[in-house]
Tab-separated table of C-alpha atoms and ligand atoms in Angstrom:
chain	number	residue	atom	x	y	z
A	1	MET	CA	-15.271	20.241	-15.368
A	2	ASN	CA	-12.216	19.292	-13.764
A	3	ARG	CA	-9.953	22.221	-12.816
A	4	ARG	CA	-7.698	20.976	-10.233
A	5	ARG	CA	-4.246	21.148	-10.678
A	6	ARG	CA	-2.607	17.668	-11.272
A	7	ILE	CA	0.906	17.240	-9.164
A	8	TYR	CA	1.756	13.667	-9.957
A	9	GLU	CA	0.695	10.831	-11.794
A	10	GLY	CA	1.796	7.119	-11.122
A	11	LYS	CA	0.818	3.717	-12.190
A	12	ALA	CA	-2.377	3.349	-9.981
A	13	LYS	CA	-2.908	6.687	-8.621
A	14	VAL	CA	-3.095	10.431	-9.374
A	15	LEU	CA	-2.201	13.194	-6.954
A	16	PHE	CA	-3.832	16.768	-7.342
A	17	GLU	CA	-3.517	19.577	-5.466
A	18	GLY	CA	-5.675	19.926	-2.232
A	19	PRO	CA	-8.022	22.536	-1.107
A	20	GLU	CA	-5.574	24.337	1.241
A	21	PRO	CA	-1.889	24.544	1.761
A	22	GLY	CA	-0.512	21.211	2.861
A	23	THR	CA	-2.830	19.047	1.586
A	24	LEU	CA	-3.240	16.934	-1.370
A	25	ILE	CA	-5.809	14.802	-3.121
A	26	GLN	CA	-5.166	11.161	-3.587
A	27	HIS	CA	-7.207	9.592	-6.692
A	28	PHE	CA	-7.230	5.733	-7.049
A	29	LYS	CA	-7.129	4.609	-10.714
A	30	ASP	CA	-8.355	1.182	-12.250
A	31	ASP	CA	-4.984	0.479	-13.656
A	32	ALA	CA	-3.422	-2.783	-12.619
A	33	THR	CA	0.259	-2.976	-13.331
A	34	ALA	CA	2.788	-5.384	-12.675
A	35	PHE	CA	6.429	-6.049	-13.616
A	36	ASN	CA	7.407	-2.479	-13.481
A	37	ALA	CA	4.332	-1.841	-15.869
A	38	LYS	CA	5.494	-4.255	-18.852
A	39	LYS	CA	1.723	-6.005	-17.831
A	40	HIS	CA	-0.923	-3.454	-17.732
A	41	GLU	CA	-4.831	-3.599	-17.496
A	42	ILE	CA	-7.798	-1.836	-16.658
A	43	ILE	CA	-9.953	-3.610	-13.736
A	44	ASP	CA	-13.278	-1.813	-13.414
A	45	GLY	CA	-13.752	-0.871	-9.643
A	46	LYS	CA	-10.166	-1.828	-8.361
A	47	GLY	CA	-9.679	1.886	-7.818
A	48	VAL	CA	-12.824	2.183	-5.513
A	49	LEU	CA	-12.167	-0.778	-3.857
A	50	ASN	CA	-8.633	0.305	-2.877
A	51	ASN	CA	-9.458	3.640	-1.458
A	52	ARG	CA	-11.957	2.180	0.894
A	53	ILE	CA	-9.952	-0.728	2.062
A	54	SER	CA	-6.710	2.053	2.379
A	55	GLU	CA	-8.897	4.400	4.105
A	56	PHE	CA	-10.227	1.741	6.609
A	57	ILE	CA	-6.610	0.827	7.219
A	58	PHE	CA	-5.054	4.461	7.482
A	59	GLN	CA	-7.894	5.596	9.522
A	60	ASN	CA	-7.568	2.791	12.065
A	61	LEU	CA	-3.744	3.171	12.214
A	62	ASN	CA	-4.068	6.874	12.904
A	63	ASP	CA	-7.232	6.148	15.672
A	64	ILE	CA	-4.002	4.001	17.473
A	65	GLY	CA	-1.870	6.624	17.237
A	66	VAL	CA	0.514	5.546	14.225
A	67	PRO	CA	1.188	8.884	12.316
A	68	THR	CA	0.135	8.680	8.719
A	69	HIS	CA	-0.500	11.187	6.062
A	70	PHE	CA	-4.226	10.317	5.942
A	71	ILE	CA	-7.021	12.893	6.554
A	72	ARG	CA	-10.239	11.757	5.030
A	73	ARG	CA	-12.028	9.984	2.327
A	74	LEU	CA	-13.854	12.450	0.050
A	75	ASN	CA	-15.609	10.164	-2.362
A	76	MET	CA	-15.461	6.913	-4.027
A	77	ARG	CA	-11.930	7.351	-5.593
A	78	GLU	CA	-10.623	10.019	-3.497
A	79	GLN	CA	-9.188	10.792	-0.320
A	80	LEU	CA	-7.500	13.846	1.608
A	81	ILE	CA	-4.112	13.551	2.679
A	82	ARG	CA	-1.411	15.713	3.944
A	83	GLU	CA	1.282	16.641	1.892
A	84	VAL	CA	4.538	14.900	2.878
A	85	GLU	CA	8.192	14.832	1.365
A	86	ILE	CA	8.264	11.123	0.178
A	87	ILE	CA	11.246	9.195	0.934
A	88	PRO	CA	12.052	7.350	-2.050
A	89	LEU	CA	12.267	3.925	-0.509
A	90	GLU	CA	9.767	1.182	-0.911
A	91	VAL	CA	10.023	-0.878	2.696
A	92	VAL	CA	8.945	-4.368	2.518
A	93	VAL	CA	7.915	-6.162	5.698
A	94	ARG	CA	7.941	-10.014	5.188
A	95	ASN	CA	6.037	-12.713	7.598
A	96	VAL	CA	5.874	-15.683	5.434
A	97	ALA	CA	8.527	-16.190	2.051
A	98	ALA	CA	6.856	-15.468	-0.955
A	99	GLY	CA	7.413	-13.457	-4.398
A	100	SER	CA	10.975	-12.259	-4.902
A	101	LEU	CA	12.442	-13.537	-1.310
A	102	ALA	CA	11.361	-17.035	-2.126
A	103	LYS	CA	12.869	-17.052	-5.318
A	104	ARG	CA	16.188	-15.098	-4.763
A	105	LEU	CA	16.898	-17.368	-1.160
A	106	GLY	CA	15.389	-20.642	-2.654
A	107	ILE	CA	12.728	-20.745	0.181
A	108	GLU	CA	9.707	-22.406	-0.600
A	109	GLU	CA	6.684	-19.838	-1.052
A	110	GLY	CA	4.803	-20.126	2.429
A	111	THR	CA	7.628	-21.123	4.816
A	112	GLN	CA	6.975	-18.954	8.009
A	113	LEU	CA	9.973	-16.709	8.342
A	114	PRO	CA	12.132	-16.977	11.848
A	115	ARG	CA	10.971	-13.292	12.345
A	116	SER	CA	9.667	-10.793	10.408
A	117	ILE	CA	11.959	-9.263	8.033
A	118	ILE	CA	12.292	-5.600	6.958
A	119	GLU	CA	13.582	-4.690	3.589
A	120	PHE	CA	14.298	-1.469	1.287
A	121	TYR	CA	14.190	-1.166	-2.328
A	122	TYR	CA	15.164	2.273	-3.765
A	123	LYS	CA	12.239	3.683	-5.552
A	124	SER	CA	13.331	4.272	-9.530
A	125	ASP	CA	11.345	2.897	-12.435
A	126	LYS	CA	14.376	3.152	-14.573
A	127	LEU	CA	16.494	0.741	-11.955
A	128	ASP	CA	13.388	-1.596	-11.370
A	129	ASP	CA	13.685	-0.859	-7.733
A	130	PRO	CA	16.742	-2.229	-6.777
A	131	MET	CA	16.983	-3.611	-3.189
A	132	VAL	CA	19.489	-1.319	-0.974
A	133	SER	CA	20.870	-1.776	2.649
A	134	GLU	CA	21.298	0.909	5.009
A	135	GLU	CA	24.500	1.816	3.953
A	136	HIS	CA	23.293	2.966	0.569
A	137	ILE	CA	20.581	4.813	2.334
A	138	THR	CA	22.744	6.771	4.368
A	139	ALA	CA	25.377	7.116	2.060
A	140	PHE	CA	23.416	8.229	-1.053
A	141	GLY	CA	21.505	10.566	1.626
A	142	TRP	CA	17.735	9.397	0.894
A	143	ALA	CA	17.262	9.015	4.765
A	144	THR	CA	19.447	9.590	7.823
A	145	PRO	CA	20.208	6.856	10.501
A	146	GLN	CA	17.779	8.184	12.587
A	147	GLU	CA	15.240	8.119	10.126
A	148	ILE	CA	15.749	4.522	9.214
A	149	ASP	CA	15.313	3.749	12.751
A	150	ASP	CA	11.810	5.786	12.940
A	151	ILE	CA	10.721	3.864	9.171
A	152	MET	CA	11.678	0.432	11.027
A	153	ALA	CA	9.841	1.091	14.076
A	154	LEU	CA	7.000	2.502	12.303
A	155	ALA	CA	7.104	-0.660	9.988
A	156	ILE	CA	6.671	-3.246	13.113
A	157	ARG	CA	3.930	-1.174	14.393
A	158	VAL	CA	2.157	-1.094	10.925
A	159	ASN	CA	3.103	-5.113	10.402
A	160	ASP	CA	1.649	-5.740	14.092
A	161	PHE	CA	-1.407	-3.837	13.412
A	162	LEU	CA	-2.197	-5.430	10.156
A	163	SER	CA	-1.164	-8.882	10.732
A	164	GLY	CA	-3.595	-9.093	13.922
A	165	LEU	CA	-6.309	-7.255	11.614
A	166	PHE	CA	-6.149	-9.389	8.974
A	167	LEU	CA	-5.659	-13.018	11.233
A	168	GLY	CA	-9.272	-11.608	12.996
A	169	VAL	CA	-11.123	-11.951	9.447
A	170	GLY	CA	-9.217	-15.326	8.451
A	171	ILE	CA	-6.448	-14.012	6.230
A	172	ARG	CA	-2.833	-14.490	6.816
A	173	LEU	CA	-0.524	-11.269	5.891
A	174	VAL	CA	2.623	-12.939	3.964
A	175	ASP	CA	4.023	-9.505	3.387
A	176	PHE	CA	3.322	-6.059	2.354
A	177	LYS	CA	5.037	-2.768	0.982
A	178	MET	CA	4.723	0.568	2.602
A	179	GLU	CA	6.345	4.061	2.169
A	180	THR	CA	6.978	6.666	4.291
A	181	GLY	CA	7.080	10.499	4.196
A	182	ARG	CA	8.613	13.436	5.958
A	183	LEU	CA	5.661	15.637	7.689
A	184	TRP	CA	6.544	19.209	8.507
A	185	GLU	CA	4.679	20.849	11.353
A	186	GLY	CA	6.507	24.275	11.799
A	187	GLU	CA	10.111	23.505	12.822
A	188	MET	CA	9.266	19.936	13.711
A	189	MET	CA	9.633	16.940	11.377
A	190	ARG	CA	8.364	13.594	11.795
A	191	ILE	CA	8.243	10.429	9.561
A	192	VAL	CA	4.644	9.065	8.820
A	193	LEU	CA	3.067	6.522	6.743
A	194	ALA	CA	2.145	7.316	3.083
A	195	ASP	CA	0.903	6.135	0.094
A	196	GLU	CA	-1.907	3.159	0.227
A	197	ILE	CA	-1.880	-0.073	1.965
A	198	SER	CA	-4.398	-2.651	0.107
A	199	PRO	CA	-4.626	-5.694	-1.558
A	200	ASP	CA	-2.319	-3.847	-4.126
A	201	SER	CA	0.434	-3.756	-2.221
A	202	CYS	CA	0.074	-6.750	0.226
A	203	ARG	CA	0.036	-10.556	-0.208
A	204	LEU	CA	-2.975	-11.879	1.706
A	205	TRP	CA	-3.669	-15.373	1.809
A	206	ASP	CA	-6.890	-17.168	3.172
A	207	ILE	CA	-6.095	-18.888	6.591
A	208	LYS	CA	-7.759	-22.116	5.350
A	209	SER	CA	-7.484	-22.340	1.679
A	210	ASN	CA	-4.217	-20.259	1.362
A	211	ASP	CA	-6.359	-18.852	-1.704
A	212	LYS	CA	-4.612	-15.628	-2.847
A	213	MET	CA	-6.588	-12.242	-2.243
A	214	ASP	CA	-4.242	-9.636	-3.731
A	215	LYS	CA	-2.646	-8.433	-6.842
A	216	ASP	CA	-0.745	-12.132	-7.479
A	217	ARG	CA	-4.286	-12.527	-8.589
A	218	PHE	CA	-3.226	-10.454	-11.689
A	219	ARG	CA	0.329	-10.923	-11.583
A	220	ARG	CA	-0.125	-14.800	-11.919
A	221	ASP	CA	-3.024	-14.706	-13.983
A	222	LEU	CA	-5.501	-16.127	-11.651
A	223	GLY	CA	-8.361	-14.086	-12.437
A	224	GLY	CA	-11.247	-13.036	-9.929
A	225	LEU	CA	-9.179	-9.889	-8.662
A	226	ILE	CA	-12.607	-7.862	-8.122
A	227	GLU	CA	-14.097	-10.875	-6.166
A	228	ALA	CA	-11.120	-11.426	-4.211
A	229	TYR	CA	-10.673	-7.547	-3.153
A	230	SER	CA	-14.467	-7.300	-2.846
A	231	GLU	CA	-14.112	-10.462	0.020
A	232	VAL	CA	-11.241	-8.357	1.564
A	233	ALA	CA	-13.464	-5.348	2.142
A	234	ARG	CA	-16.388	-7.782	2.936
A	235	ARG	CA	-14.435	-9.235	5.763
A	236	LEU	CA	-12.927	-6.026	7.134
A	237	GLY	CA	-16.818	-5.088	7.267
A	238	ILE	CA	-16.252	-2.245	4.386
A	239	LEU	CA	-18.681	-3.771	2.202
A	240	SER	CA	-22.120	-5.250	3.632
A	241	GLU	CA	-23.289	-8.971	2.563
A	242	ASN	CA	-25.571	-7.919	0.250
A	243	GLU	CA	-23.233	-5.245	-1.250
A	244	SER	CA	-20.395	-7.559	-2.564
A	245	THR	CA	-21.163	-7.755	-6.265
A	246	PRO	CA	-18.527	-10.053	-7.671
A	247	MET	CA	-19.606	-9.147	-11.644
A	248	GLY	CA	-21.332	-5.966	-11.536
A	249	GLY	CA	-18.665	-3.775	-9.845
A	250	PRO	CA	-18.628	-2.642	-6.059
A	251	ARG	CA	-21.404	-1.046	-4.789
A	252	LEU	CA	-20.159	0.679	-1.754
A	253	VAL	CA	-21.536	1.457	1.866
A	254	GLN	CA	-21.174	5.327	2.099
B	1	UDP	N1	5.247	-4.470	-3.882
B	1	UDP	C1	4.521	-3.517	-4.277
B	1	UDP	N2	4.957	-2.801	-4.894
B	1	UDP	C2	6.073	-3.048	-5.727
B	1	UDP	C3	6.964	-4.167	-5.207
B	1	UDP	C4	6.337	-5.035	-4.350
B	1	UDP	O1	3.388	-3.226	-3.501
B	1	UDP	O2	6.646	-2.330	-6.435
B	1	UDP	C5	4.594	-5.592	-2.579
B	1	UDP	C6	4.122	-6.734	-3.156
B	1	UDP	O3	2.677	-6.867	-3.367
B	1	UDP	C7	4.546	-7.694	-1.867
B	1	UDP	C8	5.710	-7.180	-1.302
B	1	UDP	O4	5.527	-5.615	-1.520
B	1	UDP	O5	3.382	-7.748	-1.321
B	1	UDP	C9	6.596	-7.999	-1.377
B	1	UDP	O6	7.193	-7.978	-2.875
B	1	UDP	P1	8.129	-8.821	-3.652
B	1	UDP	O7	9.485	-8.220	-3.502
B	1	UDP	O8	7.766	-10.223	-3.282
B	1	UDP	O9	8.102	-8.431	-5.042
B	1	UDP	P2	7.177	-9.020	-6.432
B	1	UDP	O10	7.013	-10.671	-5.793
B	1	UDP	O11	6.056	-8.536	-6.002
B	1	UDP	O12	7.767	-8.547	-7.572
């Protein structure tokens, strides 16, 4: 019987009260949504894969001194995290033109950008996450100028780490979305990486074939989402060779 108090339910995750004050449990569901939840499906095993991939990325970031909310993975679908005050921004970092940037500015998908570009979107399902500038963020009090500087510095570190990590396993990090939160430690506050980083929130293209290994497989009805996410996990060394089970759902190394 599950008696835990549910704090928040989002499209792909649920947050429960944690075992100690200042902690939460982040539960990964199998729901896939796109276009602000207008498209919705349950994809068996997606939550398990995202939990493992996000754990791997957040643990590695913690290990190199990039602050995150992640404490440890608890089971197949859940991880223990620190409770933070989420800053209501989706921070998108882009290395290669794709998706909304390619469309909005008429740049061909796949064009390498002259430098990494950071964009901010205001988190609001009702408004479809509109893109906002630093002026909006500071004027409306969503974050201070100092916090924006901290968020951008964090975004650049995460992008550098992820680009190298994925390049090493033959994957191009085209772009990704991250979220940040304020972590209070007594009187001190710092900005930390929050939420998840997984193929749901990144664009990952195979270096050789340019095959998509991310949620665009769902958005664009390409099929093979679980196979692609399993392949990302396998290349990162999370799933062992004989455990990548395309059809039968992932069986995971504990
Ligand atoms: N993204 C996300 N959640 C969102 C919007 C975007 O995780 O609500 C990710 C998306 O997977 C991609 C990057 O942010 O890796 C940039 O997305 P884009 O602005 O191109 O929007 P999209 O094409 O997904 O509408």
